[in-house]
CSV table of C-alpha atoms and ligand atoms in Angstrom, one decimal:
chain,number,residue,atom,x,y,z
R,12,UNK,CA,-156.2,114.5,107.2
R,13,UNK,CA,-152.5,114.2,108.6
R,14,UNK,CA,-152.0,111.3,111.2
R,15,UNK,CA,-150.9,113.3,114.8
R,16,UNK,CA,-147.2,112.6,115.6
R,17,UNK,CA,-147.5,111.0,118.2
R,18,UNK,CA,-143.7,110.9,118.8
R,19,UNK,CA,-143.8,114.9,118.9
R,20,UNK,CA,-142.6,115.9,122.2
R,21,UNK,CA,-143.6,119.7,121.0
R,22,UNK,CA,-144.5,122.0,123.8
R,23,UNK,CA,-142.7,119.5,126.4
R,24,UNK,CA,-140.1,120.2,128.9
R,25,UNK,CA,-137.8,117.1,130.1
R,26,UNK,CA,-134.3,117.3,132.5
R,27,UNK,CA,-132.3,115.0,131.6
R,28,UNK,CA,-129.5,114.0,134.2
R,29,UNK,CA,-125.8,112.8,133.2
R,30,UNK,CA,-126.5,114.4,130.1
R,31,UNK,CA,-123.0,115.5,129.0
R,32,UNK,CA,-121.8,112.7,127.9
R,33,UNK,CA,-123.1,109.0,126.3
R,34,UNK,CA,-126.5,108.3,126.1
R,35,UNK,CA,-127.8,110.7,128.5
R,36,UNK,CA,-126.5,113.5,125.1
R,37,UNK,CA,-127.9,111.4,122.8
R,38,UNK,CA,-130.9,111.4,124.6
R,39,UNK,CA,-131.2,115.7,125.1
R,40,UNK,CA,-130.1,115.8,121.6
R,41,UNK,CA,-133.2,113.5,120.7
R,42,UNK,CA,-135.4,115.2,122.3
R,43,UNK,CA,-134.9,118.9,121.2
R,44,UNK,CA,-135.3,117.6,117.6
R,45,UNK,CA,-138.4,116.1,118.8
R,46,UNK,CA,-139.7,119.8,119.7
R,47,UNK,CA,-138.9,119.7,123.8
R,48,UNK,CA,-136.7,122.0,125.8
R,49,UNK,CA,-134.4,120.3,127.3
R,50,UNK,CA,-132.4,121.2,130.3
R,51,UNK,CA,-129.2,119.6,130.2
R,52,UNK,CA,-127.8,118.4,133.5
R,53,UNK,CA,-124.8,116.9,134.5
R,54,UNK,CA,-122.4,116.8,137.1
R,55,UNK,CA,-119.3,118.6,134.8
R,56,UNK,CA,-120.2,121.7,133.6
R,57,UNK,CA,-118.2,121.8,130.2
R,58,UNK,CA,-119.7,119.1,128.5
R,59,UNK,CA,-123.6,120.2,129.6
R,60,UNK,CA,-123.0,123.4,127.9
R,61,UNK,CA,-121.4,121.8,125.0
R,62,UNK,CA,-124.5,119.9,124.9
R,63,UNK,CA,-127.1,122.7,124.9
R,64,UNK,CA,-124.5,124.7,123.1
R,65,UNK,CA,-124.7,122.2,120.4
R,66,UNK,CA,-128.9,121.8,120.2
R,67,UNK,CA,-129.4,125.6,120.3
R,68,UNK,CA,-126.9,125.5,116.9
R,69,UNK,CA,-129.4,123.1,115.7
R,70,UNK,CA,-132.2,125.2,115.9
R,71,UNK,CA,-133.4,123.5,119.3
R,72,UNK,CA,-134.5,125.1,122.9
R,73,UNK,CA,-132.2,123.9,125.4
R,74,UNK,CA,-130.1,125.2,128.8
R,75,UNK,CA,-127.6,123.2,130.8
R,76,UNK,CA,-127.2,123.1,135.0
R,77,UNK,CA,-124.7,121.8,136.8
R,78,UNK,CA,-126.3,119.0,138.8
R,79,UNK,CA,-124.8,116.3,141.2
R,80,UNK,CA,-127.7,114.0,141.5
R,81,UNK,CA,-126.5,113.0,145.1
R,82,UNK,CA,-127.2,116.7,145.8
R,83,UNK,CA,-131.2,117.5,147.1
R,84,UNK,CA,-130.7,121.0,146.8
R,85,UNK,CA,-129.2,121.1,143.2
R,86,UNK,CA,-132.0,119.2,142.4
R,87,UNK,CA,-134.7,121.1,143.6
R,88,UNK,CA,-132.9,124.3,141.8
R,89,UNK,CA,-132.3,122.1,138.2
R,90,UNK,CA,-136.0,120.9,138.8
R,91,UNK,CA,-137.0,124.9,139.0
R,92,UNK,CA,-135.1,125.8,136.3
R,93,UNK,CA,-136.1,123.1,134.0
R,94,UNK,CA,-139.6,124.5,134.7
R,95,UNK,CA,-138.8,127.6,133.9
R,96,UNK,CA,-138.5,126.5,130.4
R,97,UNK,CA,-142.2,124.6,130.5
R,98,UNK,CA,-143.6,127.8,131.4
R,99,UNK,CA,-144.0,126.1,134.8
R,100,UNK,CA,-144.6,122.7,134.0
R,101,UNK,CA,-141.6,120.1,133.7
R,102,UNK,CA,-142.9,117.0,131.7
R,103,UNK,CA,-139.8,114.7,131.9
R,104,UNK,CA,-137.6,113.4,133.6
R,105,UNK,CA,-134.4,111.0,132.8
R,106,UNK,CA,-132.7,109.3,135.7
R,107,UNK,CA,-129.9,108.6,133.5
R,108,UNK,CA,-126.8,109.7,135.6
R,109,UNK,CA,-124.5,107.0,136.3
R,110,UNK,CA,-120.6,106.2,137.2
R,111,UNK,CA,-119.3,102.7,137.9
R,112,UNK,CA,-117.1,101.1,140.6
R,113,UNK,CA,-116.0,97.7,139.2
R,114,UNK,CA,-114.4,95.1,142.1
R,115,UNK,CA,-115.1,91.5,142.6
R,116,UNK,CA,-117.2,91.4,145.6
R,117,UNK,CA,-114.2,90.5,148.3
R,118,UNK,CA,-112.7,93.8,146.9
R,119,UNK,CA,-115.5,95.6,147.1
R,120,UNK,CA,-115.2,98.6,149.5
R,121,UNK,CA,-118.1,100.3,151.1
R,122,UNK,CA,-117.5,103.3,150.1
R,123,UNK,CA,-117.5,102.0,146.4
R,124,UNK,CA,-121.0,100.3,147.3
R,125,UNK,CA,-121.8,103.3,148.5
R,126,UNK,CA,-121.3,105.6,146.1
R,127,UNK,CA,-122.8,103.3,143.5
R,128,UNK,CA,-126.0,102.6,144.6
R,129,UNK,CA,-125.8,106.7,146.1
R,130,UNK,CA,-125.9,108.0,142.3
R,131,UNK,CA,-127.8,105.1,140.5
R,132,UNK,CA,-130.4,104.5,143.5
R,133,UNK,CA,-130.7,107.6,145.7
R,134,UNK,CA,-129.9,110.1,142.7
R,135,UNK,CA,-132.9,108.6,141.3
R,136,UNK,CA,-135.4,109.2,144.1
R,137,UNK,CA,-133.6,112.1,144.9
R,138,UNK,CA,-134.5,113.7,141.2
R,139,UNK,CA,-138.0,112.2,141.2
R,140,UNK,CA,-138.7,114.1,144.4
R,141,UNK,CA,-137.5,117.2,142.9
R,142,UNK,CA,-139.9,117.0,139.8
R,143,UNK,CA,-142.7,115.4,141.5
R,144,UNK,CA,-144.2,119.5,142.0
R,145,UNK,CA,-143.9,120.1,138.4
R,146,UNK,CA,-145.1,117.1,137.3
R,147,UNK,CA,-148.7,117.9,134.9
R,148,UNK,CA,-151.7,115.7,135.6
R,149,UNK,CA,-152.7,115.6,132.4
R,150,UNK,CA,-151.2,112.1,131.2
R,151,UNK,CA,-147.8,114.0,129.9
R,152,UNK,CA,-145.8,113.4,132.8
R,153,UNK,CA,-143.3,111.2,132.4
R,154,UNK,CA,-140.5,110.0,135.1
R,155,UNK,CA,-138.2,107.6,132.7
R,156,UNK,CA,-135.2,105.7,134.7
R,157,UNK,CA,-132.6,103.8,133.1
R,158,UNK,CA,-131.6,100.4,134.6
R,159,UNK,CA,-128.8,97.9,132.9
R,160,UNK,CA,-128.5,93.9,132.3
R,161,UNK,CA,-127.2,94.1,135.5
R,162,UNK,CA,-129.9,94.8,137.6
R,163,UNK,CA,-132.0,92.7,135.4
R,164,UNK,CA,-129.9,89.5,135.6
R,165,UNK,CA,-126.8,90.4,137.6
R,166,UNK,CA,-123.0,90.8,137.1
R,167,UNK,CA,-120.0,89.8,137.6
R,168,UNK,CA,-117.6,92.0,139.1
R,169,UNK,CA,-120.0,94.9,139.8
R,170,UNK,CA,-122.5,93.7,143.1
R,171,UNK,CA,-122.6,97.6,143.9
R,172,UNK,CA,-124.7,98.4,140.1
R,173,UNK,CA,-126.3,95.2,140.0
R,174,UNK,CA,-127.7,95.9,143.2
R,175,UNK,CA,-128.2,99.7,142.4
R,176,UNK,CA,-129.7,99.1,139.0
R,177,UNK,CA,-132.3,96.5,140.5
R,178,UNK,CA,-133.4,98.9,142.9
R,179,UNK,CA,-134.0,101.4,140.1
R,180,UNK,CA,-136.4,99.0,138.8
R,181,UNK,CA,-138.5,98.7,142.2
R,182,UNK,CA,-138.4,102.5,142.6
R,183,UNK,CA,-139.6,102.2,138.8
R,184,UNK,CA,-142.8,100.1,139.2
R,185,UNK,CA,-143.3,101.4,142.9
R,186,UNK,CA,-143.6,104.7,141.5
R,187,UNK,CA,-145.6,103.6,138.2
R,188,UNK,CA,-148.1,102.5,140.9
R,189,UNK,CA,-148.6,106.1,143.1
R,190,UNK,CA,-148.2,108.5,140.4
R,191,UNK,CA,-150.7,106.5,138.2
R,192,UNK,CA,-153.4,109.0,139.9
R,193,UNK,CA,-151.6,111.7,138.8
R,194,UNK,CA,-151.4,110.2,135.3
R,195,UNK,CA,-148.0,110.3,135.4
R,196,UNK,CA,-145.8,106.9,133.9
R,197,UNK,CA,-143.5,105.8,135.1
R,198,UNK,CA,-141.1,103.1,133.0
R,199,UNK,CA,-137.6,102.1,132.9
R,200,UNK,CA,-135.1,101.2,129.9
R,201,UNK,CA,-132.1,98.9,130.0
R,202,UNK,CA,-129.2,100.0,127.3
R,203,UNK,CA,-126.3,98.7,126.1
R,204,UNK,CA,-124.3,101.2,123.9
R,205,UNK,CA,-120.7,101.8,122.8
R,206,UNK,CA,-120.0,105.1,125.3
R,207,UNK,CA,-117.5,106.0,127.5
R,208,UNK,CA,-119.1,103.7,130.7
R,209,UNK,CA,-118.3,100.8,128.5
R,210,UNK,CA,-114.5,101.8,126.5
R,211,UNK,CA,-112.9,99.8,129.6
R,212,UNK,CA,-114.9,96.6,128.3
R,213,UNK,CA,-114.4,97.7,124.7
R,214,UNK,CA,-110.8,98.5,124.7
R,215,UNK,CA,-110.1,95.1,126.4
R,216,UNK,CA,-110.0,92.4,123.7
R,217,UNK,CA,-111.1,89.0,125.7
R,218,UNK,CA,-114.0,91.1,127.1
R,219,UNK,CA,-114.7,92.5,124.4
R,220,UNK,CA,-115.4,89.5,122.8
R,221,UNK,CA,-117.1,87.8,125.8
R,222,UNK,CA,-119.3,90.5,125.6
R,223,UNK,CA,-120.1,90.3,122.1
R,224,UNK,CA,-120.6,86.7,122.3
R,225,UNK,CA,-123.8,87.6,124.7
R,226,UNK,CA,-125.5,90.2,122.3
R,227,UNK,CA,-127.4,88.3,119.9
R,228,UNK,CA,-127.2,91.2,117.1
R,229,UNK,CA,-123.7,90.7,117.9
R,230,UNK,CA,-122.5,94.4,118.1
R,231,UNK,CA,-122.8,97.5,120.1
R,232,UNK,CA,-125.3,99.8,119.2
R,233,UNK,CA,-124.2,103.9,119.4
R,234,UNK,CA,-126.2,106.2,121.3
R,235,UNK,CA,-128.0,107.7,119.2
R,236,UNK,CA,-130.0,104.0,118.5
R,237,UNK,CA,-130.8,103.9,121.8
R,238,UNK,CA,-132.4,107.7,122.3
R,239,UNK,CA,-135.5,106.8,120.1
R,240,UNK,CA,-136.6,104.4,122.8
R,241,UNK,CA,-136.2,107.4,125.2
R,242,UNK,CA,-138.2,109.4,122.5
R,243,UNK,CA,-141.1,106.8,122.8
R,244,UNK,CA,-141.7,106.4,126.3
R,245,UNK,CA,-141.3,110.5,126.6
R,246,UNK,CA,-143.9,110.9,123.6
R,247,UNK,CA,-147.9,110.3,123.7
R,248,UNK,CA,-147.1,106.9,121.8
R,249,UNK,CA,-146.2,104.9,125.4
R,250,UNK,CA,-149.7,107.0,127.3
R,251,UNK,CA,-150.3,103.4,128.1
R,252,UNK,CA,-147.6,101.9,129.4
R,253,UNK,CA,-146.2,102.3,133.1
R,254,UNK,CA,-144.2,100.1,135.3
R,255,UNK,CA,-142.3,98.5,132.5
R,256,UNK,CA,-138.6,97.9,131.5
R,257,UNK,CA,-137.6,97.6,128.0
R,258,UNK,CA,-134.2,96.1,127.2
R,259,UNK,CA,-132.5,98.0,124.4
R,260,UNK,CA,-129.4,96.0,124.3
R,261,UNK,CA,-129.4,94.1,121.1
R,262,UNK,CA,-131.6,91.1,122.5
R,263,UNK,CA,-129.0,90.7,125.3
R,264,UNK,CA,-131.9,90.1,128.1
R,265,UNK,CA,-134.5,87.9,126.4
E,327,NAD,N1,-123.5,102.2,128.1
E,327,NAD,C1,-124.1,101.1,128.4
E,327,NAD,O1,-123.9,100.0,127.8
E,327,NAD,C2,-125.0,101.0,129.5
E,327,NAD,C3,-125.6,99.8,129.9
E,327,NAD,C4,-126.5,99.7,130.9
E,327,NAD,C5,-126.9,100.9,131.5
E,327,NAD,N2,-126.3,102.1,131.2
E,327,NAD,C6,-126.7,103.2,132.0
E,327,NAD,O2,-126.9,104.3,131.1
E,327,NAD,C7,-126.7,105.5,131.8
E,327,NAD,C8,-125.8,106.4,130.9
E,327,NAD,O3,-124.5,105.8,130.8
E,327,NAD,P1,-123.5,106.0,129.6
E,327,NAD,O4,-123.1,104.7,129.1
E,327,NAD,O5,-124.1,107.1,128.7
E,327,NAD,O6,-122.3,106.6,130.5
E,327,NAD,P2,-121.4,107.9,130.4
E,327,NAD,O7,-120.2,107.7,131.3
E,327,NAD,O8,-121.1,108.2,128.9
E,327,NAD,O9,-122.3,109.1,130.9
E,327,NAD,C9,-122.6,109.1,132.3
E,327,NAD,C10,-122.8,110.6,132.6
E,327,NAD,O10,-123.3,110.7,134.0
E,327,NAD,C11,-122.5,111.8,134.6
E,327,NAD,N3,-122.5,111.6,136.0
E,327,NAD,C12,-121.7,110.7,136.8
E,327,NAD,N4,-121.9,110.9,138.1
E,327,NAD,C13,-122.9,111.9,138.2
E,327,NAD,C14,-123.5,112.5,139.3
E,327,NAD,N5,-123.2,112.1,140.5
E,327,NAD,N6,-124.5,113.4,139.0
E,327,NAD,C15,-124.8,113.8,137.8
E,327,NAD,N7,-124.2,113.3,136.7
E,327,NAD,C16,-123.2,112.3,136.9
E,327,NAD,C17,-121.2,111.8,133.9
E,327,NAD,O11,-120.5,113.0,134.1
E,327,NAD,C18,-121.5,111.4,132.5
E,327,NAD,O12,-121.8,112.6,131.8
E,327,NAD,C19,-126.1,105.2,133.1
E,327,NAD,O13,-127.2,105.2,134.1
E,327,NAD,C20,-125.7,103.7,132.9
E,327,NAD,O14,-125.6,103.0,134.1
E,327,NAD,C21,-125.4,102.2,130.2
């Protein structure tokens, strides 16, 4: 008898936000060839539908929607459409939108703090709340944030993610604990990949190499190594685990 796949995210529906771009493509990408519809969601329109563009070539299901995760009303509409897909039913969710505002902290601006923890922090709740209707109770639901080093240990030069990204990780286990009667899990993942966030660190050659110094495997990973993780905690393998973050940064956090 065949073993299940139980990485098979066939018959699933998942939104993925920021998805036009870095991980969060990867990530769509991932899971279309893991059987899910995906809708594809990001604030730019062009590279969303170059996104789904390119899984539909690849023989996948997927749609893109504009969607500014600081915006409630966007996200109730992506989190219908999404459904719409799942006959109903909207099995995933990624909080992976994101956009930096680097300053040492006596430069830091408000409005920079704002923003920052506005589309890590709030875009995160704000899309939560928007699936939270569509959400099954039948142990596939999955709400699946993405937090950073930062927020784990802190930064230098970025107070405004640090503080964003360790708030992701208290909505993260908060919420791991209330939807637990719904079944749903809840977990978070901390990446570290070679994408356009991080070609300001890349391109600069004394951070570059600070930063390399710090990653124990002693390069940056691409993308698409870091969507499998997002393929796990999406799939019936991680039915189990809620609450948790999992570093996926080259053994940068240990
Ligand atoms: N790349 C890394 O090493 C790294 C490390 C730690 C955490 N992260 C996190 O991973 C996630 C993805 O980052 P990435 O490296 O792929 O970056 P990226 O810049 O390649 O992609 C971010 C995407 O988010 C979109 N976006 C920005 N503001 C938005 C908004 N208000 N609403 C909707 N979409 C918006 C952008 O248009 C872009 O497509 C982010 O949450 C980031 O903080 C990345």
């Amino acid at each position: 008898m065949p073993t299940p796949d139980v990485f098979s995210l066939a018959g699933r529906c998942a939104l993925v936000t920021g998805a036009g771009s870095g991980i969060g493509a990867a990530v769509a990408e991932a899971y279309a060839r893991a059987g899910a519809a995906v809708l594809v969601t990001d604030v730019d329109s062009s590279p969303a539908i170059a996104v789904a563009t390119q899984i539909t070539a690849a023989g996948g299901t997927a749609e893109h929607h504009v969607l500014d995760v600081r915006d409630r009303d966007a996200a109730d509409a992506a989190a219908a459409h999404a459904a719409t897909l799942g006959g109903g039913t909207l099995h995933i969710l990624v909080n992976n939108a994101g956009a930096i505002a680097p300053a040492m902290f006596g430069d830091l601006e408000e409005e920079a703090f704002r923003r920052v923890v506005d589309i890590h922090l709030v875009g995160s709740y704000t899309c939560a709340k928007a699936v939270l209707r569509y959400l099954p109770d039948d142990g596939t639901g999955r709400i699946i944030n993405v937090t950073s080093a930062a927020g784990l240990t802190g930064t230098i030069g970025q107070a405004n993610y640090g503080a964003a990204k360790a708030g992701v990780i208290g909505l993260t286990k908060s919420l791991a604990r209330e939807l637990a009667r719904r079944h749903v899990t809840v977990n978070a993942l901390a990446p570290l990949a070679a994408t356009p966030m991080t070609q300001n660190i890349r391109a600069n050659e004394k951070l570059a190499a600070k930063t390399l110094a710090r990653i124990p495997l002693g390069r940056w990973a691409q993308p698409e190594e870091i969507a499998p993780s997002f393929v796990f905690f999406a799939s019936d393998a991680a039915s189990y685990i809620t609450g948790q973050v999992l570093p996926v940064d080259g053994g940068t956090v240990i």
